[in-house]
Amino acid sequence: MTLILSISTPHASVHASDRRVTLAGSGVSPVVHSPLENKTIIFLAADAVGTIGFTGIAFIGKQPTDQWIANTLAPQPADAPPLGTFAFGGRGLGRVKLRTIIWRLRNALAGLPRNLGKYGLTLQVAGYRIRRRRSIPFCIDIDWKGGAPTINGWMRPPRTRQQGTLFAQVGDGWPVARTARAVADHAEATGRRDIEALRLAAMDTIRQRAAETATVGRDLMTVMVPNPLISREILWRFEPADPHEAAIVGPNVSEKVQAIYSPWIITPASVNCPTVGTSGLTVGFGEFEIKCGNDTANPDSPIRFAASHQQRSRPPG
């Protein structure tokens, strides 16, 4: 299980997700399989920019589910190494549009073995659709429980002011109205009136829920996607509950750093797989920049950026 929150406003979209993977144990409490699995994909399509998160089955075959989603969106040539086995590179989306992304995900879900349906899988796709010089917030849930996937959400221009702000959650959360109220209360407590207040509020709400259930973790990934008509700088942040250390060791260097885990970043031109490294990762395409918002660099260090592909956990059994 997990907990993912998506909040899309006329100014920016916020995605927040925990990173814990749990397995059903023999007792009442679930068993933590991995505390640091990625559940976030940032994508840039021909007519949209946004995020994808998921809750449900953690592995499809031998692949982590996020890797399966990435391969569904950006299938690689038969003679190329599979996504997830390297850090940078890979063939991107090309000129794929948002509707094609939704269609690919729905069809891939429909093709899964029906016996996996008892665990279920829900994908949440949120961000902005760029259409006729307008930027339209959207939030779509694709839910699969072994039969035909169902699609719910909003992709149309808002007709009222209330429709301009979209709030959604998937995973082991409270009832939606209670979660939305908790986010609003946390945002007000920050004393801010900007999108950063919503990001901090989403983090606080997930961690509040994590204190109540073992299926939700406290290490988080957040993504802020601004309305593309306002800004084209997308910021993602790894937000651990406690610092994570990593070591960079080489012939002329040996240094401990604060580890930063990255999400999938898929553009029309390339795919960047989840990595662990230092802050500083930036991926550009056209006028868009997808940047790490963590600032943990040591000004006295000669290392400006270092990363390697994240070794993923294996399915149980």
PDB file of C-alpha atoms in Angstrom:
ATOM      1  CA  MET A   1       0.000   0.000   0.000  1.00  0.00           C
ATOM      2  CA  THR A   2       0.978   3.635  -0.056  1.00  0.00           C
ATOM      3  CA  LEU A   3      -0.547   7.104   0.053  1.00  0.00           C
ATOM      4  CA  ILE A   4      -0.367   9.502  -2.871  1.00  0.00           C
ATOM      5  CA  LEU A   5      -1.857  12.992  -2.921  1.00  0.00           C
ATOM      6  CA  SER A   6      -2.341  15.144  -6.026  1.00  0.00           C
ATOM      7  CA  ILE A   7      -3.456  18.762  -5.865  1.00  0.00           C
ATOM      8  CA  SER A   8      -3.864  20.744  -9.091  1.00  0.00           C
ATOM      9  CA  THR A   9      -4.648  24.454  -8.992  1.00  0.00           C
ATOM     10  CA  PRO A  10      -4.705  27.131 -11.713  1.00  0.00           C
ATOM     11  CA  HIS A  11      -1.129  28.008 -10.671  1.00  0.00           C
ATOM     12  CA  ALA A  12       0.617  24.686  -9.975  1.00  0.00           C
ATOM     13  CA  SER A  13       0.163  20.973  -9.398  1.00  0.00           C
ATOM     14  CA  VAL A  14       1.605  19.165  -6.359  1.00  0.00           C
ATOM     15  CA  HIS A  15       2.315  15.445  -6.180  1.00  0.00           C
ATOM     16  CA  ALA A  16       3.363  13.838  -2.890  1.00  0.00           C
ATOM     17  CA  SER A  17       4.015  10.147  -2.334  1.00  0.00           C
ATOM     18  CA  ASP A  18       5.540   7.943   0.313  1.00  0.00           C
ATOM     19  CA  ARG A  19       8.078   5.278  -0.731  1.00  0.00           C
ATOM     20  CA  ARG A  20       7.314   2.281   1.490  1.00  0.00           C
ATOM     21  CA  VAL A  21       6.438  -1.133   0.067  1.00  0.00           C
ATOM     22  CA  THR A  22       4.716  -3.542   2.434  1.00  0.00           C
ATOM     23  CA  LEU A  23       3.664  -7.166   2.103  1.00  0.00           C
ATOM     24  CA  ALA A  24       0.724  -8.869   3.752  1.00  0.00           C
ATOM     25  CA  GLY A  25       2.128 -10.702   6.762  1.00  0.00           C
ATOM     26  CA  SER A  26       0.771 -13.766   8.540  1.00  0.00           C
ATOM     27  CA  GLY A  27      -0.455 -11.610  11.400  1.00  0.00           C
ATOM     28  CA  VAL A  28      -2.499  -8.420  11.574  1.00  0.00           C
ATOM     29  CA  SER A  29       0.309  -6.011  10.721  1.00  0.00           C
ATOM     30  CA  PRO A  30       1.879  -5.773   7.245  1.00  0.00           C
ATOM     31  CA  VAL A  31       5.578  -6.463   6.774  1.00  0.00           C
ATOM     32  CA  VAL A  32       7.848  -3.743   5.402  1.00  0.00           C
ATOM     33  CA  HIS A  33       9.522  -5.131   2.268  1.00  0.00           C
ATOM     34  CA  SER A  34      11.411  -1.958   1.291  1.00  0.00           C
ATOM     35  CA  PRO A  35      11.306   1.579   2.722  1.00  0.00           C
ATOM     36  CA  LEU A  36      12.691   3.366  -0.366  1.00  0.00           C
ATOM     37  CA  GLU A  37      10.898   2.151  -3.485  1.00  0.00           C
ATOM     38  CA  ASN A  38      10.100   4.766  -6.098  1.00  0.00           C
ATOM     39  CA  LYS A  39       6.409   5.387  -6.846  1.00  0.00           C
ATOM     40  CA  THR A  40       6.728   8.595  -8.865  1.00  0.00           C
ATOM     41  CA  ILE A  41       7.115   9.265 -12.598  1.00  0.00           C
ATOM     42  CA  ILE A  42       7.463  12.752 -14.074  1.00  0.00           C
ATOM     43  CA  PHE A  43       6.484  12.900 -17.741  1.00  0.00           C
ATOM     44  CA  LEU A  44       6.581  15.499 -20.456  1.00  0.00           C
ATOM     45  CA  ALA A  45       4.313  14.697 -23.406  1.00  0.00           C
ATOM     46  CA  ALA A  46       3.610  16.558 -26.643  1.00  0.00           C
ATOM     47  CA  ASP A  47       0.591  18.306 -25.107  1.00  0.00           C
ATOM     48  CA  ALA A  48       0.924  17.773 -21.359  1.00  0.00           C
ATOM     49  CA  VAL A  49       3.222  17.720 -18.360  1.00  0.00           C
ATOM     50  CA  GLY A  50       2.556  15.901 -15.118  1.00  0.00           C
ATOM     51  CA  THR A  51       3.172  13.056 -12.714  1.00  0.00           C
ATOM     52  CA  ILE A  52       2.113   9.441 -12.339  1.00  0.00           C
ATOM     53  CA  GLY A  53       1.861   7.650  -9.011  1.00  0.00           C
ATOM     54  CA  PHE A  54       0.449   4.253  -8.128  1.00  0.00           C
ATOM     55  CA  THR A  55      -0.864   2.124  -5.296  1.00  0.00           C
ATOM     56  CA  GLY A  56      -1.489  -1.612  -5.228  1.00  0.00           C
ATOM     57  CA  ILE A  57       0.751  -4.420  -6.433  1.00  0.00           C
ATOM     58  CA  ALA A  58       4.413  -3.531  -5.958  1.00  0.00           C
ATOM     59  CA  PHE A  59       5.794  -5.930  -8.613  1.00  0.00           C
ATOM     60  CA  ILE A  60       4.540  -7.114 -11.988  1.00  0.00           C
ATOM     61  CA  GLY A  61       6.506 -10.230 -12.786  1.00  0.00           C
ATOM     62  CA  LYS A  62      10.041  -9.423 -11.715  1.00  0.00           C
ATOM     63  CA  GLN A  63       9.697  -5.683 -12.372  1.00  0.00           C
ATOM     64  CA  PRO A  64       8.886  -3.058  -9.753  1.00  0.00           C
ATOM     65  CA  THR A  65       5.550  -1.572 -10.790  1.00  0.00           C
ATOM     66  CA  ASP A  66       6.989   1.880 -11.503  1.00  0.00           C
ATOM     67  CA  GLN A  67       9.462   0.264 -13.917  1.00  0.00           C
ATOM     68  CA  TRP A  68       6.586  -1.567 -15.615  1.00  0.00           C
ATOM     69  CA  ILE A  69       4.757   1.773 -16.004  1.00  0.00           C
ATOM     70  CA  ALA A  70       7.861   3.393 -17.498  1.00  0.00           C
ATOM     71  CA  ASN A  71       8.272   0.539 -19.997  1.00  0.00           C
ATOM     72  CA  THR A  72       4.586   0.866 -20.884  1.00  0.00           C
ATOM     73  CA  LEU A  73       4.956   4.582 -21.597  1.00  0.00           C
ATOM     74  CA  ALA A  74       8.300   4.416 -23.403  1.00  0.00           C
ATOM     75  CA  PRO A  75       8.889   0.920 -24.828  1.00  0.00           C
ATOM     76  CA  GLN A  76      12.498   0.407 -25.797  1.00  0.00           C
ATOM     77  CA  PRO A  77      13.928  -1.209 -28.947  1.00  0.00           C
ATOM     78  CA  ALA A  78      14.286  -4.980 -28.759  1.00  0.00           C
ATOM     79  CA  ASP A  79      18.089  -4.792 -28.910  1.00  0.00           C
ATOM     80  CA  ALA A  80      18.343  -2.105 -26.175  1.00  0.00           C
ATOM     81  CA  PRO A  81      18.887  -2.781 -22.471  1.00  0.00           C
ATOM     82  CA  PRO A  82      15.621  -2.683 -20.506  1.00  0.00           C
ATOM     83  CA  LEU A  83      14.675   0.386 -18.516  1.00  0.00           C
ATOM     84  CA  GLY A  84      15.809   0.182 -14.918  1.00  0.00           C
ATOM     85  CA  THR A  85      19.212  -1.338 -15.684  1.00  0.00           C
ATOM     86  CA  PHE A  86      20.966   1.998 -16.216  1.00  0.00           C
ATOM     87  CA  ALA A  87      20.748   5.547 -14.894  1.00  0.00           C
ATOM     88  CA  PHE A  88      20.543   7.815 -17.931  1.00  0.00           C
ATOM     89  CA  GLY A  89      19.522   7.295 -21.523  1.00  0.00           C
ATOM     90  CA  GLY A  90      16.800   5.330 -23.189  1.00  0.00           C
ATOM     91  CA  ARG A  91      14.284   6.253 -25.871  1.00  0.00           C
ATOM     92  CA  GLY A  92      11.663   8.766 -24.759  1.00  0.00           C
ATOM     93  CA  LEU A  93       8.007   9.325 -25.557  1.00  0.00           C
ATOM     94  CA  GLY A  94       8.424  10.971 -28.941  1.00  0.00           C
ATOM     95  CA  ARG A  95       5.346  12.952 -29.999  1.00  0.00           C
ATOM     96  CA  VAL A  96       2.962  11.014 -27.764  1.00  0.00           C
ATOM     97  CA  LYS A  97       0.022  13.012 -26.370  1.00  0.00           C
ATOM     98  CA  LEU A  98      -1.788  12.712 -23.045  1.00  0.00           C
ATOM     99  CA  ARG A  99      -4.696  10.697 -24.414  1.00  0.00           C
ATOM    100  CA  THR A 100      -2.256   8.149 -25.836  1.00  0.00           C
ATOM    101  CA  ILE A 101      -0.537   7.900 -22.442  1.00  0.00           C
ATOM    102  CA  ILE A 102      -3.900   7.181 -20.768  1.00  0.00           C
ATOM    103  CA  TRP A 103      -4.746   4.679 -23.532  1.00  0.00           C
ATOM    104  CA  ARG A 104      -1.400   2.863 -23.171  1.00  0.00           C
ATOM    105  CA  LEU A 105      -1.766   2.596 -19.398  1.00  0.00           C
ATOM    106  CA  ARG A 106      -5.360   1.394 -19.593  1.00  0.00           C
ATOM    107  CA  ASN A 107      -4.567  -1.273 -22.205  1.00  0.00           C
ATOM    108  CA  ALA A 108      -1.506  -2.465 -20.286  1.00  0.00           C
ATOM    109  CA  LEU A 109      -3.610  -2.855 -17.139  1.00  0.00           C
ATOM    110  CA  ALA A 110      -6.288  -4.743 -19.064  1.00  0.00           C
ATOM    111  CA  GLY A 111      -3.610  -7.194 -20.243  1.00  0.00           C
ATOM    112  CA  LEU A 112      -2.355  -8.121 -16.776  1.00  0.00           C
ATOM    113  CA  PRO A 113      -3.035 -11.619 -15.386  1.00  0.00           C
ATOM    114  CA  ARG A 114      -6.469 -11.609 -13.783  1.00  0.00           C
ATOM    115  CA  ASN A 115      -5.181 -13.354 -10.653  1.00  0.00           C
ATOM    116  CA  LEU A 116      -3.285 -10.165  -9.743  1.00  0.00           C
ATOM    117  CA  GLY A 117      -6.598  -8.353  -9.560  1.00  0.00           C
ATOM    118  CA  LYS A 118      -7.146  -9.439  -5.967  1.00  0.00           C
ATOM    119  CA  TYR A 119      -4.378  -7.003  -5.016  1.00  0.00           C
ATOM    120  CA  GLY A 120      -5.538  -4.271  -7.390  1.00  0.00           C
ATOM    121  CA  LEU A 121      -3.575  -1.451  -8.985  1.00  0.00           C
ATOM    122  CA  THR A 122      -4.566   2.202  -9.228  1.00  0.00           C
ATOM    123  CA  LEU A 123      -2.614   4.765 -11.239  1.00  0.00           C
ATOM    124  CA  GLN A 124      -3.009   8.493 -10.614  1.00  0.00           C
ATOM    125  CA  VAL A 125      -2.071  10.845 -13.459  1.00  0.00           C
ATOM    126  CA  ALA A 126      -2.120  14.601 -12.746  1.00  0.00           C
ATOM    127  CA  GLY A 127      -0.746  17.830 -14.153  1.00  0.00           C
ATOM    128  CA  TYR A 128      -1.566  20.211 -17.030  1.00  0.00           C
ATOM    129  CA  ARG A 129      -2.810  19.698 -20.542  1.00  0.00           C
ATOM    130  CA  ILE A 130      -1.755  22.382 -23.020  1.00  0.00           C
ATOM    131  CA  ARG A 131      -4.503  22.945 -25.550  1.00  0.00           C
ATOM    132  CA  ARG A 132      -5.170  25.885 -27.874  1.00  0.00           C
ATOM    133  CA  ARG A 133      -2.875  28.152 -25.878  1.00  0.00           C
ATOM    134  CA  ARG A 134      -4.687  27.188 -22.679  1.00  0.00           C
ATOM    135  CA  SER A 135      -3.280  25.214 -19.768  1.00  0.00           C
ATOM    136  CA  ILE A 136      -5.913  22.937 -18.220  1.00  0.00           C
ATOM    137  CA  PRO A 137      -5.388  21.145 -14.867  1.00  0.00           C
ATOM    138  CA  PHE A 138      -6.228  17.446 -14.977  1.00  0.00           C
ATOM    139  CA  CYS A 139      -6.308  14.544 -12.543  1.00  0.00           C
ATOM    140  CA  ILE A 140      -7.151  10.997 -13.700  1.00  0.00           C
ATOM    141  CA  ASP A 141      -7.382   7.744 -11.728  1.00  0.00           C
ATOM    142  CA  ILE A 142      -7.114   4.462 -13.643  1.00  0.00           C
ATOM    143  CA  ASP A 143      -8.311   1.640 -11.399  1.00  0.00           C
ATOM    144  CA  TRP A 144      -7.852  -2.064 -12.113  1.00  0.00           C
ATOM    145  CA  LYS A 145      -9.117  -4.987 -10.029  1.00  0.00           C
ATOM    146  CA  GLY A 146      -8.786  -7.854 -12.487  1.00  0.00           C
ATOM    147  CA  GLY A 147     -11.446  -6.901 -15.034  1.00  0.00           C
ATOM    148  CA  ALA A 148     -11.750  -3.934 -17.350  1.00  0.00           C
ATOM    149  CA  PRO A 149      -9.923  -0.872 -15.917  1.00  0.00           C
ATOM    150  CA  THR A 150     -12.098   2.102 -14.981  1.00  0.00           C
ATOM    151  CA  ILE A 151     -11.085   5.713 -15.603  1.00  0.00           C
ATOM    152  CA  ASN A 152     -12.319   8.567 -13.441  1.00  0.00           C
ATOM    153  CA  GLY A 153     -11.274  12.165 -13.077  1.00  0.00           C
ATOM    154  CA  TRP A 154     -11.167  15.497 -14.858  1.00  0.00           C
ATOM    155  CA  MET A 155      -9.553  16.514 -18.165  1.00  0.00           C
ATOM    156  CA  ARG A 156     -11.848  19.339 -19.308  1.00  0.00           C
ATOM    157  CA  PRO A 157     -11.548  23.100 -18.902  1.00  0.00           C
ATOM    158  CA  PRO A 158     -13.040  24.152 -15.546  1.00  0.00           C
ATOM    159  CA  ARG A 159     -16.473  25.778 -15.743  1.00  0.00           C
ATOM    160  CA  THR A 160     -16.477  27.124 -12.211  1.00  0.00           C
ATOM    161  CA  ARG A 161     -13.820  28.473  -9.854  1.00  0.00           C
ATOM    162  CA  GLN A 162     -14.202  25.406  -7.637  1.00  0.00           C
ATOM    163  CA  GLN A 163     -13.410  23.114 -10.581  1.00  0.00           C
ATOM    164  CA  GLY A 164     -10.115  24.961 -11.060  1.00  0.00           C
ATOM    165  CA  THR A 165      -8.662  23.167  -8.020  1.00  0.00           C
ATOM    166  CA  LEU A 166      -8.540  19.366  -8.168  1.00  0.00           C
ATOM    167  CA  PHE A 167      -7.766  17.217  -5.124  1.00  0.00           C
ATOM    168  CA  ALA A 168      -7.302  13.460  -5.245  1.00  0.00           C
ATOM    169  CA  GLN A 169      -5.777  10.668  -3.219  1.00  0.00           C
ATOM    170  CA  VAL A 170      -5.100   6.999  -3.789  1.00  0.00           C
ATOM    171  CA  GLY A 171      -3.854   4.450  -1.310  1.00  0.00           C
ATOM    172  CA  ASP A 172      -4.303   3.908   2.399  1.00  0.00           C
ATOM    173  CA  GLY A 173      -5.656   7.317   3.350  1.00  0.00           C
ATOM    174  CA  TRP A 174      -8.548   8.683   5.319  1.00  0.00           C
ATOM    175  CA  PRO A 175     -11.843   9.494   3.584  1.00  0.00           C
ATOM    176  CA  VAL A 176     -11.104  12.098   0.902  1.00  0.00           C
ATOM    177  CA  ALA A 177     -12.990  14.905   2.660  1.00  0.00           C
ATOM    178  CA  ARG A 178     -10.967  14.376   5.853  1.00  0.00           C
ATOM    179  CA  THR A 179      -7.682  14.269   3.942  1.00  0.00           C
ATOM    180  CA  ALA A 180      -8.554  17.456   2.052  1.00  0.00           C
ATOM    181  CA  ARG A 181      -9.431  19.162   5.333  1.00  0.00           C
ATOM    182  CA  ALA A 182      -6.138  18.030   6.888  1.00  0.00           C
ATOM    183  CA  VAL A 183      -4.185  19.427   3.916  1.00  0.00           C
ATOM    184  CA  ALA A 184      -6.060  22.740   4.166  1.00  0.00           C
ATOM    185  CA  ASP A 185      -5.395  22.954   7.917  1.00  0.00           C
ATOM    186  CA  HIS A 186      -1.695  22.181   7.506  1.00  0.00           C
ATOM    187  CA  ALA A 187      -1.407  24.721   4.686  1.00  0.00           C
ATOM    188  CA  GLU A 188      -2.999  27.407   6.848  1.00  0.00           C
ATOM    189  CA  ALA A 189      -0.647  26.547   9.710  1.00  0.00           C
ATOM    190  CA  THR A 190       2.383  27.286   7.526  1.00  0.00           C
ATOM    191  CA  GLY A 191       1.340  30.937   7.346  1.00  0.00           C
ATOM    192  CA  ARG A 192       2.041  30.928   3.604  1.00  0.00           C
ATOM    193  CA  ARG A 193      -0.305  31.557   0.693  1.00  0.00           C
ATOM    194  CA  ASP A 194       1.653  29.922  -2.122  1.00  0.00           C
ATOM    195  CA  ILE A 195       2.021  26.500  -3.700  1.00  0.00           C
ATOM    196  CA  GLU A 196       4.872  25.656  -1.314  1.00  0.00           C
ATOM    197  CA  ALA A 197       2.294  25.740   1.484  1.00  0.00           C
ATOM    198  CA  LEU A 198       0.337  22.997  -0.291  1.00  0.00           C
ATOM    199  CA  ARG A 199       3.484  20.917  -0.808  1.00  0.00           C
ATOM    200  CA  LEU A 200       4.415  21.146   2.875  1.00  0.00           C
ATOM    201  CA  ALA A 201       0.811  20.440   3.859  1.00  0.00           C
ATOM    202  CA  ALA A 202       0.662  17.329   1.669  1.00  0.00           C
ATOM    203  CA  MET A 203       3.880  16.070   3.280  1.00  0.00           C
ATOM    204  CA  ASP A 204       2.576  16.698   6.794  1.00  0.00           C
ATOM    205  CA  THR A 205      -0.697  14.939   6.001  1.00  0.00           C
ATOM    206  CA  ILE A 206       1.014  11.812   4.651  1.00  0.00           C
ATOM    207  CA  ARG A 207       3.302  11.641   7.681  1.00  0.00           C
ATOM    208  CA  GLN A 208       0.334  12.125   9.992  1.00  0.00           C
ATOM    209  CA  ARG A 209      -1.298   9.134   8.340  1.00  0.00           C
ATOM    210  CA  ALA A 210       2.003   7.191   8.517  1.00  0.00           C
ATOM    211  CA  ALA A 211       1.900   7.531  12.307  1.00  0.00           C
ATOM    212  CA  GLU A 212      -1.338   5.513  12.258  1.00  0.00           C
ATOM    213  CA  THR A 213      -0.581   2.715   9.788  1.00  0.00           C
ATOM    214  CA  ALA A 214       2.443   0.641   8.804  1.00  0.00           C
ATOM    215  CA  THR A 215       1.372   0.663   5.139  1.00  0.00           C
ATOM    216  CA  VAL A 216       2.457   4.304   4.705  1.00  0.00           C
ATOM    217  CA  GLY A 217       6.059   5.448   5.136  1.00  0.00           C
ATOM    218  CA  ARG A 218       7.611   8.738   6.242  1.00  0.00           C
ATOM    219  CA  ASP A 219      10.211   9.067   3.466  1.00  0.00           C
ATOM    220  CA  LEU A 220       8.556  11.032   0.671  1.00  0.00           C
ATOM    221  CA  MET A 221       8.927  12.251  -2.894  1.00  0.00           C
ATOM    222  CA  THR A 222       7.284  15.524  -3.910  1.00  0.00           C
ATOM    223  CA  VAL A 223       6.934  17.166  -7.314  1.00  0.00           C
ATOM    224  CA  MET A 224       5.775  20.704  -8.062  1.00  0.00           C
ATOM    225  CA  VAL A 225       4.616  21.225 -11.650  1.00  0.00           C
ATOM    226  CA  PRO A 226       3.840  24.888 -12.345  1.00  0.00           C
ATOM    227  CA  ASN A 227       1.189  25.907 -14.837  1.00  0.00           C
ATOM    228  CA  PRO A 228       3.242  25.890 -18.075  1.00  0.00           C
ATOM    229  CA  LEU A 229       1.882  29.315 -19.009  1.00  0.00           C
ATOM    230  CA  ILE A 230       3.464  30.679 -15.793  1.00  0.00           C
ATOM    231  CA  SER A 231       6.708  28.703 -15.541  1.00  0.00           C
ATOM    232  CA  ARG A 232       8.343  25.665 -17.116  1.00  0.00           C
ATOM    233  CA  GLU A 233      10.638  24.763 -14.211  1.00  0.00           C
ATOM    234  CA  ILE A 234       9.493  21.545 -12.545  1.00  0.00           C
ATOM    235  CA  LEU A 235      10.936  20.839  -9.099  1.00  0.00           C
ATOM    236  CA  TRP A 236      11.139  17.430  -7.480  1.00  0.00           C
ATOM    237  CA  ARG A 237      12.436  16.760  -3.972  1.00  0.00           C
ATOM    238  CA  PHE A 238      13.362  13.677  -1.991  1.00  0.00           C
ATOM    239  CA  GLU A 239      12.080  14.350   1.527  1.00  0.00           C
ATOM    240  CA  PRO A 240      13.395  11.740   3.986  1.00  0.00           C
ATOM    241  CA  ALA A 241      12.154  11.636   7.557  1.00  0.00           C
ATOM    242  CA  ASP A 242      15.798  11.195   8.594  1.00  0.00           C
ATOM    243  CA  PRO A 243      18.956  11.895   6.551  1.00  0.00           C
ATOM    244  CA  HIS A 244      20.249   9.104   4.328  1.00  0.00           C
ATOM    245  CA  GLU A 245      24.004   8.862   3.859  1.00  0.00           C
ATOM    246  CA  ALA A 246      25.867   7.558   0.841  1.00  0.00           C
ATOM    247  CA  ALA A 247      29.576   7.284   0.099  1.00  0.00           C
ATOM    248  CA  ILE A 248      31.382   8.292  -3.091  1.00  0.00           C
ATOM    249  CA  VAL A 249      34.606   6.318  -3.351  1.00  0.00           C
ATOM    250  CA  GLY A 250      37.137   6.455  -6.171  1.00  0.00           C
ATOM    251  CA  PRO A 251      40.875   6.574  -6.868  1.00  0.00           C
ATOM    252  CA  ASN A 252      41.137  10.217  -5.801  1.00  0.00           C
ATOM    253  CA  VAL A 253      38.042  10.766  -3.710  1.00  0.00           C
ATOM    254  CA  SER A 254      36.286   9.341  -0.686  1.00  0.00           C
ATOM    255  CA  GLU A 255      33.419  11.405   0.600  1.00  0.00           C
ATOM    256  CA  LYS A 256      30.149  10.932   2.452  1.00  0.00           C
ATOM    257  CA  VAL A 257      27.126  12.774   1.068  1.00  0.00           C
ATOM    258  CA  GLN A 258      23.450  13.126   1.833  1.00  0.00           C
ATOM    259  CA  ALA A 259      21.795  10.638  -0.527  1.00  0.00           C
ATOM    260  CA  ILE A 260      19.143  11.992  -2.882  1.00  0.00           C
ATOM    261  CA  TYR A 261      16.826   9.517  -4.584  1.00  0.00           C
ATOM    262  CA  SER A 262      15.332  10.636  -7.897  1.00  0.00           C
ATOM    263  CA  PRO A 263      12.061   9.672  -9.635  1.00  0.00           C
ATOM    264  CA  TRP A 264      11.588   8.505 -13.198  1.00  0.00           C
ATOM    265  CA  ILE A 265      11.861  11.426 -15.627  1.00  0.00           C
ATOM    266  CA  ILE A 266      10.470  10.718 -19.089  1.00  0.00           C
ATOM    267  CA  THR A 267      10.573  13.354 -21.834  1.00  0.00           C
ATOM    268  CA  PRO A 268       9.934  13.077 -25.586  1.00  0.00           C
ATOM    269  CA  ALA A 269      13.675  12.592 -26.102  1.00  0.00           C
ATOM    270  CA  SER A 270      14.909  10.450 -23.213  1.00  0.00           C
ATOM    271  CA  VAL A 271      14.286   8.420 -20.076  1.00  0.00           C
ATOM    272  CA  ASN A 272      16.104   8.930 -16.781  1.00  0.00           C
ATOM    273  CA  CYS A 273      15.716   5.975 -14.434  1.00  0.00           C
ATOM    274  CA  PRO A 274      15.585   6.301 -10.626  1.00  0.00           C
ATOM    275  CA  THR A 275      19.012   7.109  -9.234  1.00  0.00           C
ATOM    276  CA  VAL A 276      20.701   7.654  -5.900  1.00  0.00           C
ATOM    277  CA  GLY A 277      23.259  10.421  -5.760  1.00  0.00           C
ATOM    278  CA  THR A 278      23.874  14.011  -4.824  1.00  0.00           C
ATOM    279  CA  SER A 279      21.647  16.999  -5.478  1.00  0.00           C
ATOM    280  CA  GLY A 280      21.988  18.810  -8.782  1.00  0.00           C
ATOM    281  CA  LEU A 281      20.252  16.541 -11.303  1.00  0.00           C
ATOM    282  CA  THR A 282      18.576  18.619 -14.039  1.00  0.00           C
ATOM    283  CA  VAL A 283      16.885  17.289 -17.176  1.00  0.00           C
ATOM    284  CA  GLY A 284      15.971  19.725 -19.924  1.00  0.00           C
ATOM    285  CA  PHE A 285      13.785  19.476 -22.984  1.00  0.00           C
ATOM    286  CA  GLY A 286      12.878  22.500 -25.070  1.00  0.00           C
ATOM    287  CA  GLU A 287      11.748  25.258 -22.718  1.00  0.00           C
ATOM    288  CA  PHE A 288      11.200  22.830 -19.830  1.00  0.00           C
ATOM    289  CA  GLU A 289      13.634  22.106 -16.998  1.00  0.00           C
ATOM    290  CA  ILE A 290      13.024  19.279 -14.552  1.00  0.00           C
ATOM    291  CA  LYS A 291      15.222  20.006 -11.549  1.00  0.00           C
ATOM    292  CA  CYS A 292      16.159  18.547  -8.193  1.00  0.00           C
ATOM    293  CA  GLY A 293      14.982  20.948  -5.494  1.00  0.00           C
ATOM    294  CA  ASN A 294      17.215  19.473  -2.776  1.00  0.00           C
ATOM    295  CA  ASP A 295      20.181  21.611  -1.826  1.00  0.00           C
ATOM    296  CA  THR A 296      22.637  19.397   0.042  1.00  0.00           C
ATOM    297  CA  ALA A 297      25.802  20.189  -1.881  1.00  0.00           C
ATOM    298  CA  ASN A 298      28.975  20.737   0.110  1.00  0.00           C
ATOM    299  CA  PRO A 299      30.541  24.006  -1.150  1.00  0.00           C
ATOM    300  CA  ASP A 300      33.986  22.750  -0.112  1.00  0.00           C
ATOM    301  CA  SER A 301      33.706  19.527  -2.099  1.00  0.00           C
ATOM    302  CA  PRO A 302      35.132  19.147  -5.628  1.00  0.00           C
ATOM    303  CA  ILE A 303      32.127  16.929  -6.428  1.00  0.00           C
ATOM    304  CA  ARG A 304      29.387  18.906  -8.140  1.00  0.00           C
ATOM    305  CA  PHE A 305      27.179  15.979  -9.131  1.00  0.00           C
ATOM    306  CA  ALA A 306      27.347  12.209  -8.861  1.00  0.00           C
ATOM    307  CA  ALA A 307      24.701   9.532  -9.274  1.00  0.00           C
ATOM    308  CA  SER A 308      24.235   5.866 -10.045  1.00  0.00           C
ATOM    309  CA  HIS A 309      21.212   3.803 -10.966  1.00  0.00           C
ATOM    310  CA  GLN A 310      19.247   2.725  -7.905  1.00  0.00           C
ATOM    311  CA  GLN A 311      19.462  -0.953  -7.079  1.00  0.00           C
ATOM    312  CA  ARG A 312      15.851  -2.030  -6.712  1.00  0.00           C
ATOM    313  CA  SER A 313      14.443  -4.613  -4.352  1.00  0.00           C
ATOM    314  CA  ARG A 314      13.310  -7.952  -5.738  1.00  0.00           C
ATOM    315  CA  PRO A 315       9.850  -9.467  -5.451  1.00  0.00           C
ATOM    316  CA  PRO A 316       9.380 -11.799  -2.501  1.00  0.00           C
ATOM    317  CA  GLY A 317       9.712 -15.528  -2.885  1.00  0.00           C
TER     318      GLY A 317
END
